[in-house]
Amino acid sequence: MENSPKDIWAKCLNFIKNNIGEQPYNIWFQHINFYSYENNILKLSVPNGYLVEYIESHYLELLRISIRKFFGNVKLGYHIEVDKKNDIALDVVSTDSSHINVSNTCYNPNSMEGGIETSAVLDSNLNPENTFENFVRGDSNKLSVTVAEAIAQKYQNTFNPFYVFGASGVGKSHLINAIGIRIKELYPNKRVIYVSAHLFQIQYVNAVKKNRFNDFMNFYQSIDVLIIDDIQEISGKERTQEAFFNIFNHLHRNQKQIILASDRPPISLNGLQDRLLSRFKWGMIAELEKPDYKLRRDILLFKIQHEGLSISEPIIQYIAEKVTGSVRDIEGIVNSIMAYSISYNAEIDMELVEKVISKVIRTNPVHVTNEDVFSIVCKKYAIKPQCIVSMSRKKNVVYARQIIVYLLQKYTNLSTTQIGSYIGRDHSTVIHSCAVVKKRLHEDCSFKQVIESLEQELRV
């Protein structure tokens, strides 16, 4: 028997849960229910408008992927329960649309249908919330922010391309968005566009299929400021790289600004053409590091003030000490605290904060040593520790080496340089290995179970 739309939505939810974990799923997705499916429009029932706004800001791409995976190319709408008369429709297919004149019509490269639009206004796809004004600064991001502001202030400069990299959640997307927004403020006539590398790849494929490759190239070669996020996503995509190479050359030759973000430095981008990698090094390469205690505290203060919350200084210090991950981790904790406070109508005190944090991180972790990590991983893959520091490229050795690096980075205070030295590699290899493991964790449930079992053995 064919599954009903309600059953298919349940599959979407399960897919989302497997990708983000049970805790954030219970907070943000548990109360989203199937409402209707008519005329190729999937409508979801949500408790309030705030939830829609949060999902759109933080989980839109995952929501798109899950819906496309199980429903195909459909439109998405919301039914807001707090206002029975208010149905908000959002067209997932054209959410990222941007336009350009082509023979009195407009080529829309971001449309999944590759269609013709009637508007001639370019939508830059910039997030208006991601500005320099609300980007919290500290020692770990000082260089990157300084360069970013210089680029935004002086449109034509020597920092071209600007390549910023760092682990997930440290603020790369925010920073490159901020550049685009400031340039639009200072130079309103400049054609600025922000696009993910994944979407750029889809646009290219659709343009080729629909015999609109020239329109695609003309569009991107007309841009004054091209901002591409997650550039590592075009690794292995030879034809997409060829198109991007030509776009890059055209823009750079005409002194147009190129801004790229990635989870790893150029040297760790496997599957990219050497001629592209060499061009990435022409301008400025800057790293965004994980925030230190002072920056974590400043981020908390900004987030708390922005949300209009009242949280005492001892609680702020406690959160800053315990949540040592990325900017996204810190923001996620504040969102979780806020959600719990609203759900249970409870005051934000130390008891509530400890309860929330204990569900996300271990507040009293066991001390993990390098030897502990080496021992459990080598035992798991039945290899000798000396193989890890060797030049072996055997599959099981490479997997074990990457997992060791990931666990050392997550559960010890070693820097990337120190971890690299410990395994006989440089810091860029460490960054790349961590990125590979994190990507697999999101894509491979069985691999995620392996990592969780190793973490249990570490008793962390």
XYZ file of C-alpha atoms in Angstrom:
460
model
C 0.000 0.000 0.000
C 1.308 3.456 -0.910
C 2.290 5.618 2.040
C 0.028 8.565 2.867
C 1.525 12.103 2.885
C 1.301 12.016 6.692
C 3.392 8.826 6.753
C 5.907 10.363 4.361
C 6.223 13.427 6.614
C 6.964 11.026 9.490
C 9.886 9.733 7.410
C 11.084 13.312 6.948
C 11.013 13.825 10.713
C 12.950 10.620 11.302
C 15.563 11.725 8.777
C 15.880 15.110 10.529
C 16.144 13.453 13.944
C 18.953 11.183 12.759
C 20.866 14.206 11.483
C 20.543 16.608 14.419
C 20.112 14.274 17.390
C 17.289 13.672 19.832
C 17.731 16.725 22.068
C 17.421 19.516 19.433
C 14.815 17.441 17.587
C 12.579 17.261 20.680
C 12.863 21.004 21.201
C 12.347 22.267 17.658
C 10.665 19.536 15.563
C 8.612 17.367 17.901
C 5.622 19.716 17.737
C 5.608 20.171 13.953
C 2.788 18.072 12.516
C 1.447 17.233 9.093
C -1.454 19.537 8.139
C -2.293 18.972 4.455
C -0.903 18.040 1.060
C -2.767 19.481 -1.916
C -1.767 20.841 -5.343
C 1.864 19.874 -4.727
C 1.970 21.996 -1.544
C 2.984 20.342 1.720
C 1.563 22.303 4.642
C 2.817 21.762 8.188
C 1.078 22.670 11.429
C 3.284 24.598 13.886
C 2.460 26.016 17.346
C 3.604 29.606 16.721
C 5.378 31.986 14.380
C 8.537 32.038 16.494
C 9.111 28.345 15.780
C 8.760 28.964 12.026
C 11.271 31.818 12.244
C 13.764 29.688 14.180
C 13.460 26.679 11.859
C 13.898 28.939 8.814
C 17.013 30.514 10.345
C 18.737 27.375 11.609
C 17.414 24.255 9.870
C 16.086 25.388 6.490
C 18.650 23.500 4.406
C 18.096 20.254 6.338
C 14.325 20.704 6.024
C 14.683 21.171 2.266
C 16.850 18.082 1.902
C 14.470 15.881 3.883
C 11.391 17.056 1.968
C 13.059 16.625 -1.413
C 14.283 13.188 -0.388
C 10.811 11.844 0.454
C 8.321 14.146 -1.311
C 10.303 15.312 -4.306
C 10.142 18.872 -5.638
C 7.185 20.336 -3.731
C 6.264 23.644 -2.142
C 6.188 24.104 1.623
C 3.668 26.031 3.696
C 2.905 26.496 7.395
C -0.342 26.609 9.338
C 0.191 28.675 12.498
C -1.913 27.172 15.278
C -2.016 30.318 17.396
C -3.873 32.062 14.574
C -6.273 29.666 12.878
C -6.831 32.091 10.017
C -3.136 32.563 9.284
C -1.522 30.249 6.737
C 2.032 31.221 5.768
C 3.207 29.792 2.440
C 6.881 29.420 1.626
C 8.043 28.121 -1.746
C 11.089 25.991 -0.985
C 11.941 25.724 -4.672
C 12.371 29.461 -5.132
C 13.403 30.569 -1.630
C 16.930 31.309 -2.835
C 15.904 32.846 -6.154
C 17.952 35.599 -7.722
C 17.433 37.247 -11.075
C 19.162 38.876 -14.003
C 18.011 40.391 -17.281
C 18.280 38.033 -20.244
C 16.639 39.323 -23.432
C 13.942 41.283 -21.549
C 13.338 38.331 -19.230
C 15.311 37.094 -16.265
C 17.387 33.977 -15.852
C 16.867 32.555 -12.380
C 19.897 30.337 -11.617
C 18.799 29.519 -8.091
C 15.447 28.154 -9.173
C 15.457 24.366 -9.058
C 13.352 24.507 -12.203
C 15.797 26.848 -13.978
C 12.850 28.945 -15.064
C 12.132 32.425 -16.421
C 11.144 35.177 -14.011
C 9.464 38.498 -14.666
C 11.405 40.485 -12.046
C 14.749 42.071 -12.918
C 15.836 42.714 -9.313
C 18.844 40.776 -8.069
C 18.255 39.097 -4.714
C 21.666 38.830 -3.052
C 20.517 35.950 -0.781
C 22.215 37.647 2.175
C 20.930 37.004 5.680
C 20.060 40.454 7.101
C 20.753 39.201 10.631
C 24.399 38.367 9.889
C 26.011 41.807 10.109
C 29.303 43.117 11.489
C 27.321 44.845 14.231
C 26.200 41.546 15.747
C 29.403 39.605 15.085
C 31.100 39.292 18.474
C 34.859 39.803 18.279
C 37.727 38.265 20.203
C 41.325 37.113 19.866
C 40.296 33.945 18.011
C 38.682 35.878 15.154
C 40.457 39.241 15.256
C 42.470 38.822 12.035
C 39.560 37.463 10.005
C 37.203 40.243 11.103
C 39.800 42.960 10.475
C 40.402 41.722 6.920
C 36.664 41.267 6.297
C 35.931 44.858 7.333
C 38.774 46.150 5.171
C 37.335 44.303 2.148
C 33.852 45.670 2.812
C 35.138 49.215 3.278
C 37.302 49.299 0.156
C 35.565 47.274 -2.530
C 38.685 46.886 -4.729
C 41.625 45.693 -2.616
C 44.543 43.269 -2.459
C 42.612 40.671 -0.434
C 41.159 38.961 -3.490
C 40.120 36.259 -3.129
C 39.410 36.291 0.589
C 39.407 32.679 1.814
C 38.208 32.076 5.376
C 38.192 28.630 6.980
C 37.445 27.016 10.318
C 35.493 24.282 12.047
C 31.707 24.099 11.830
C 29.867 26.706 13.860
C 32.661 29.254 14.399
C 30.956 32.017 12.402
C 32.251 31.693 8.820
C 28.842 32.102 7.178
C 28.035 35.048 9.431
C 31.299 36.808 8.572
C 31.081 36.429 4.799
C 27.424 37.527 4.908
C 28.483 40.596 6.875
C 30.925 41.573 4.127
C 28.181 41.382 1.538
C 25.738 43.411 3.621
C 28.278 46.169 4.322
C 29.254 46.398 0.637
C 25.577 46.726 -0.310
C 25.248 49.538 2.228
C 28.309 51.424 0.978
C 27.938 50.589 -2.719
C 24.198 50.086 -3.417
C 24.716 49.577 -7.148
C 27.156 46.687 -6.750
C 25.825 43.274 -7.731
C 26.438 41.069 -4.672
C 25.371 37.445 -4.348
C 25.802 34.817 -1.637
C 25.415 31.157 -2.616
C 26.414 27.810 -1.159
C 28.750 25.679 -3.267
C 26.136 22.916 -3.168
C 23.502 25.197 -4.692
C 26.027 26.485 -7.233
C 26.593 22.864 -8.293
C 22.841 22.265 -8.678
C 22.459 25.481 -10.681
C 25.240 24.410 -13.037
C 23.723 20.954 -13.621
C 20.261 22.401 -14.253
C 21.641 25.030 -16.635
C 23.424 22.369 -18.690
C 20.337 20.125 -18.774
C 18.131 22.980 -19.972
C 20.656 24.303 -22.536
C 21.076 27.501 -20.513
C 24.774 27.208 -19.744
C 25.563 30.541 -21.410
C 22.897 32.274 -19.296
C 24.402 30.680 -16.190
C 27.898 31.898 -17.069
C 26.698 35.361 -18.066
C 24.881 35.708 -14.753
C 27.885 34.878 -12.586
C 30.332 36.838 -14.739
C 28.118 39.910 -14.218
C 28.532 39.783 -10.418
C 30.622 42.393 -8.591
C 30.984 40.464 -5.314
C 30.709 36.673 -5.430
C 30.409 34.988 -2.014
C 30.497 31.183 -2.001
C 30.044 29.213 1.219
C 31.344 25.663 1.826
C 33.514 25.728 -1.286
C 34.783 22.233 -0.380
C 31.434 20.902 -1.636
C 32.557 21.136 -5.264
C 35.421 18.711 -4.607
C 35.320 15.931 -7.177
C 32.839 17.837 -9.371
C 35.134 18.335 -12.368
C 32.711 20.096 -14.710
C 31.426 22.400 -11.987
C 35.034 23.249 -11.153
C 35.681 24.014 -14.809
C 32.771 26.476 -14.875
C 33.834 28.045 -11.574
C 37.430 28.337 -12.797
C 36.292 30.396 -15.786
C 33.997 32.522 -13.609
C 36.816 33.075 -11.112
C 39.247 34.155 -13.837
C 36.740 36.554 -15.387
C 35.842 38.201 -12.075
C 39.422 38.441 -10.814
C 40.677 39.834 -14.114
C 37.984 42.534 -13.915
C 38.832 43.334 -10.286
C 35.596 41.899 -8.905
C 35.680 40.614 -5.326
C 35.618 36.858 -4.607
C 34.938 35.593 -1.074
C 35.125 31.905 -0.183
C 34.463 29.970 3.020
C 35.411 26.391 3.840
C 35.763 24.007 6.755
C 39.439 23.441 5.914
C 42.434 25.309 4.441
C 43.159 25.070 0.691
C 45.991 22.611 1.262
C 43.460 20.095 2.690
C 40.945 20.372 -0.152
C 41.202 17.003 -1.835
C 39.467 16.575 -5.185
C 39.969 20.163 -6.357
C 41.978 21.084 -9.436
C 45.479 22.374 -8.678
C 44.877 25.481 -10.757
C 41.885 26.370 -8.543
C 43.817 25.717 -5.348
C 46.636 27.977 -6.523
C 44.132 30.774 -7.182
C 42.630 30.407 -3.712
C 46.060 31.418 -2.376
C 46.330 34.597 -4.454
C 44.666 36.850 -1.915
C 44.238 36.332 1.837
C 43.671 33.131 3.813
C 42.391 33.522 7.390
C 41.281 31.023 10.022
C 38.379 31.365 12.448
C 39.272 29.427 15.590
C 37.024 28.117 18.350
C 36.225 30.887 20.847
C 38.207 31.181 24.087
C 36.542 31.771 27.478
C 36.381 35.558 27.143
C 34.828 35.402 23.684
C 32.371 32.702 24.794
C 31.253 34.949 27.631
C 30.895 37.946 25.303
C 28.862 35.861 22.853
C 26.594 34.759 25.682
C 26.072 38.341 26.830
C 25.219 39.440 23.296
C 22.839 36.533 22.726
C 21.118 37.029 26.086
C 20.664 40.753 25.455
C 19.427 40.105 21.922
C 16.791 37.629 23.157
C 15.747 39.933 26.010
C 16.567 37.357 28.672
C 17.491 37.907 32.299
C 20.367 35.639 33.344
C 22.639 36.313 36.322
C 26.403 36.709 36.027
C 27.245 33.445 37.897
C 25.084 31.510 35.429
C 26.733 33.239 32.470
C 30.167 32.321 33.829
C 29.026 28.733 34.380
C 27.803 28.378 30.791
C 30.991 29.960 29.381
C 33.112 27.495 31.365
C 31.116 24.394 30.485
C 30.221 25.024 26.838
C 33.642 25.088 25.185
C 32.687 24.285 21.602
C 31.749 26.552 18.725
C 29.703 29.747 18.557
C 26.811 27.625 17.294
C 27.077 25.389 20.381
C 26.842 28.432 22.653
C 23.861 29.849 20.782
C 22.223 26.414 20.825
C 22.531 26.196 24.620
C 20.914 29.619 25.063
C 18.102 28.611 22.690
C 17.585 25.363 24.627
C 17.522 27.218 27.945
C 14.991 29.661 26.517
C 12.852 26.828 25.127
C 12.839 24.966 28.454
C 11.998 28.146 30.326
C 9.049 28.855 28.003
C 7.820 25.242 27.900
C 7.851 24.776 31.676
C 7.132 28.422 32.580
C 10.235 28.292 34.759
C 12.667 30.970 35.883
C 16.154 30.730 34.341
C 18.122 29.751 37.435
C 21.187 27.568 37.987
C 19.077 24.434 38.435
C 17.416 24.870 35.037
C 20.715 25.702 33.301
C 22.501 22.699 34.817
C 19.641 20.454 33.711
C 19.783 21.723 30.136
C 23.568 21.574 29.859
C 23.719 18.086 31.379
C 21.569 16.833 28.503
C 23.966 18.247 25.925
C 27.452 17.983 27.424
C 29.061 16.156 30.332
C 29.719 18.722 33.033
C 32.263 16.578 34.886
C 34.160 14.777 32.135
C 36.692 12.072 32.833
C 40.241 13.170 32.032
C 41.103 11.777 28.624
C 44.715 11.133 27.685
C 46.340 10.654 24.306
C 47.083 7.062 25.266
C 43.424 6.394 26.066
C 42.341 7.540 22.602
C 45.073 5.624 20.788
C 44.331 2.466 22.766
C 40.581 2.210 22.158
C 40.718 3.225 18.484
C 43.606 0.921 17.603
C 41.860 -1.912 19.403
C 38.655 -1.208 17.462
C 40.425 -1.373 14.097
C 42.910 -4.102 15.118
C 45.998 -2.106 14.201
C 49.203 -1.217 16.022
C 49.657 2.341 17.347
C 52.815 2.803 15.273
C 50.702 2.431 12.120
C 48.906 5.670 13.013
C 52.108 7.734 12.858
C 53.379 5.889 9.773
C 52.779 6.985 6.169
C 50.363 4.082 5.598
C 47.327 4.899 3.449
C 45.491 1.636 4.083
C 41.784 2.278 4.475
C 41.468 1.038 8.059
C 44.586 2.970 9.109
C 43.316 6.205 7.550
C 39.911 5.790 9.235
C 41.538 5.082 12.599
C 43.901 8.044 12.232
C 41.041 10.418 11.422
C 38.974 9.192 14.365
C 41.923 9.555 16.742
C 42.446 13.122 15.576
C 38.734 13.877 15.997
C 38.606 12.488 19.541
C 41.833 14.230 20.568
C 40.500 17.515 19.243
C 37.150 17.054 20.988
C 38.247 15.698 24.366
C 41.715 17.099 25.052
C 43.128 20.605 25.310
C 45.715 19.968 22.622
C 45.967 22.513 19.800
C 45.705 21.384 16.185
C 49.477 21.808 15.860
C 50.102 19.650 18.938
C 47.733 16.933 17.704
C 49.415 17.022 14.311
C 52.819 16.624 15.908
C 51.547 13.728 17.997
C 50.484 11.757 14.891
C 53.319 12.902 12.663
C 51.255 15.307 10.551
C 50.744 19.075 10.275
C 47.827 21.089 11.647
C 46.042 21.249 8.269
C 45.768 17.452 8.255
C 44.163 17.644 11.687
C 41.593 20.181 10.471
C 40.848 18.064 7.409
C 40.487 14.845 9.454
C 38.058 16.477 11.877
C 36.003 17.809 8.968
C 35.851 14.353 7.356
C 34.678 12.698 10.571
C 32.045 15.361 11.273
C 30.698 15.052 7.733
C 30.427 11.266 8.075
C 28.677 11.658 11.425
C 25.901 13.597 9.674
C 25.623 11.197 6.752
C 26.281 7.717 8.157
C 24.224 6.445 11.103
C 26.350 3.301 11.534
C 29.525 5.397 11.679
C 27.863 7.637 14.259
C 27.187 4.552 16.389
C 30.862 3.563 16.143
C 31.974 6.980 17.401
C 29.412 6.923 20.215
C 30.606 3.476 21.342
C 34.208 4.721 21.377
C 33.169 7.735 23.423
C 31.403 5.446 25.895
C 34.627 3.474 26.273
C 36.405 6.729 27.039
C 33.665 7.365 29.620
C 33.178 10.890 28.393
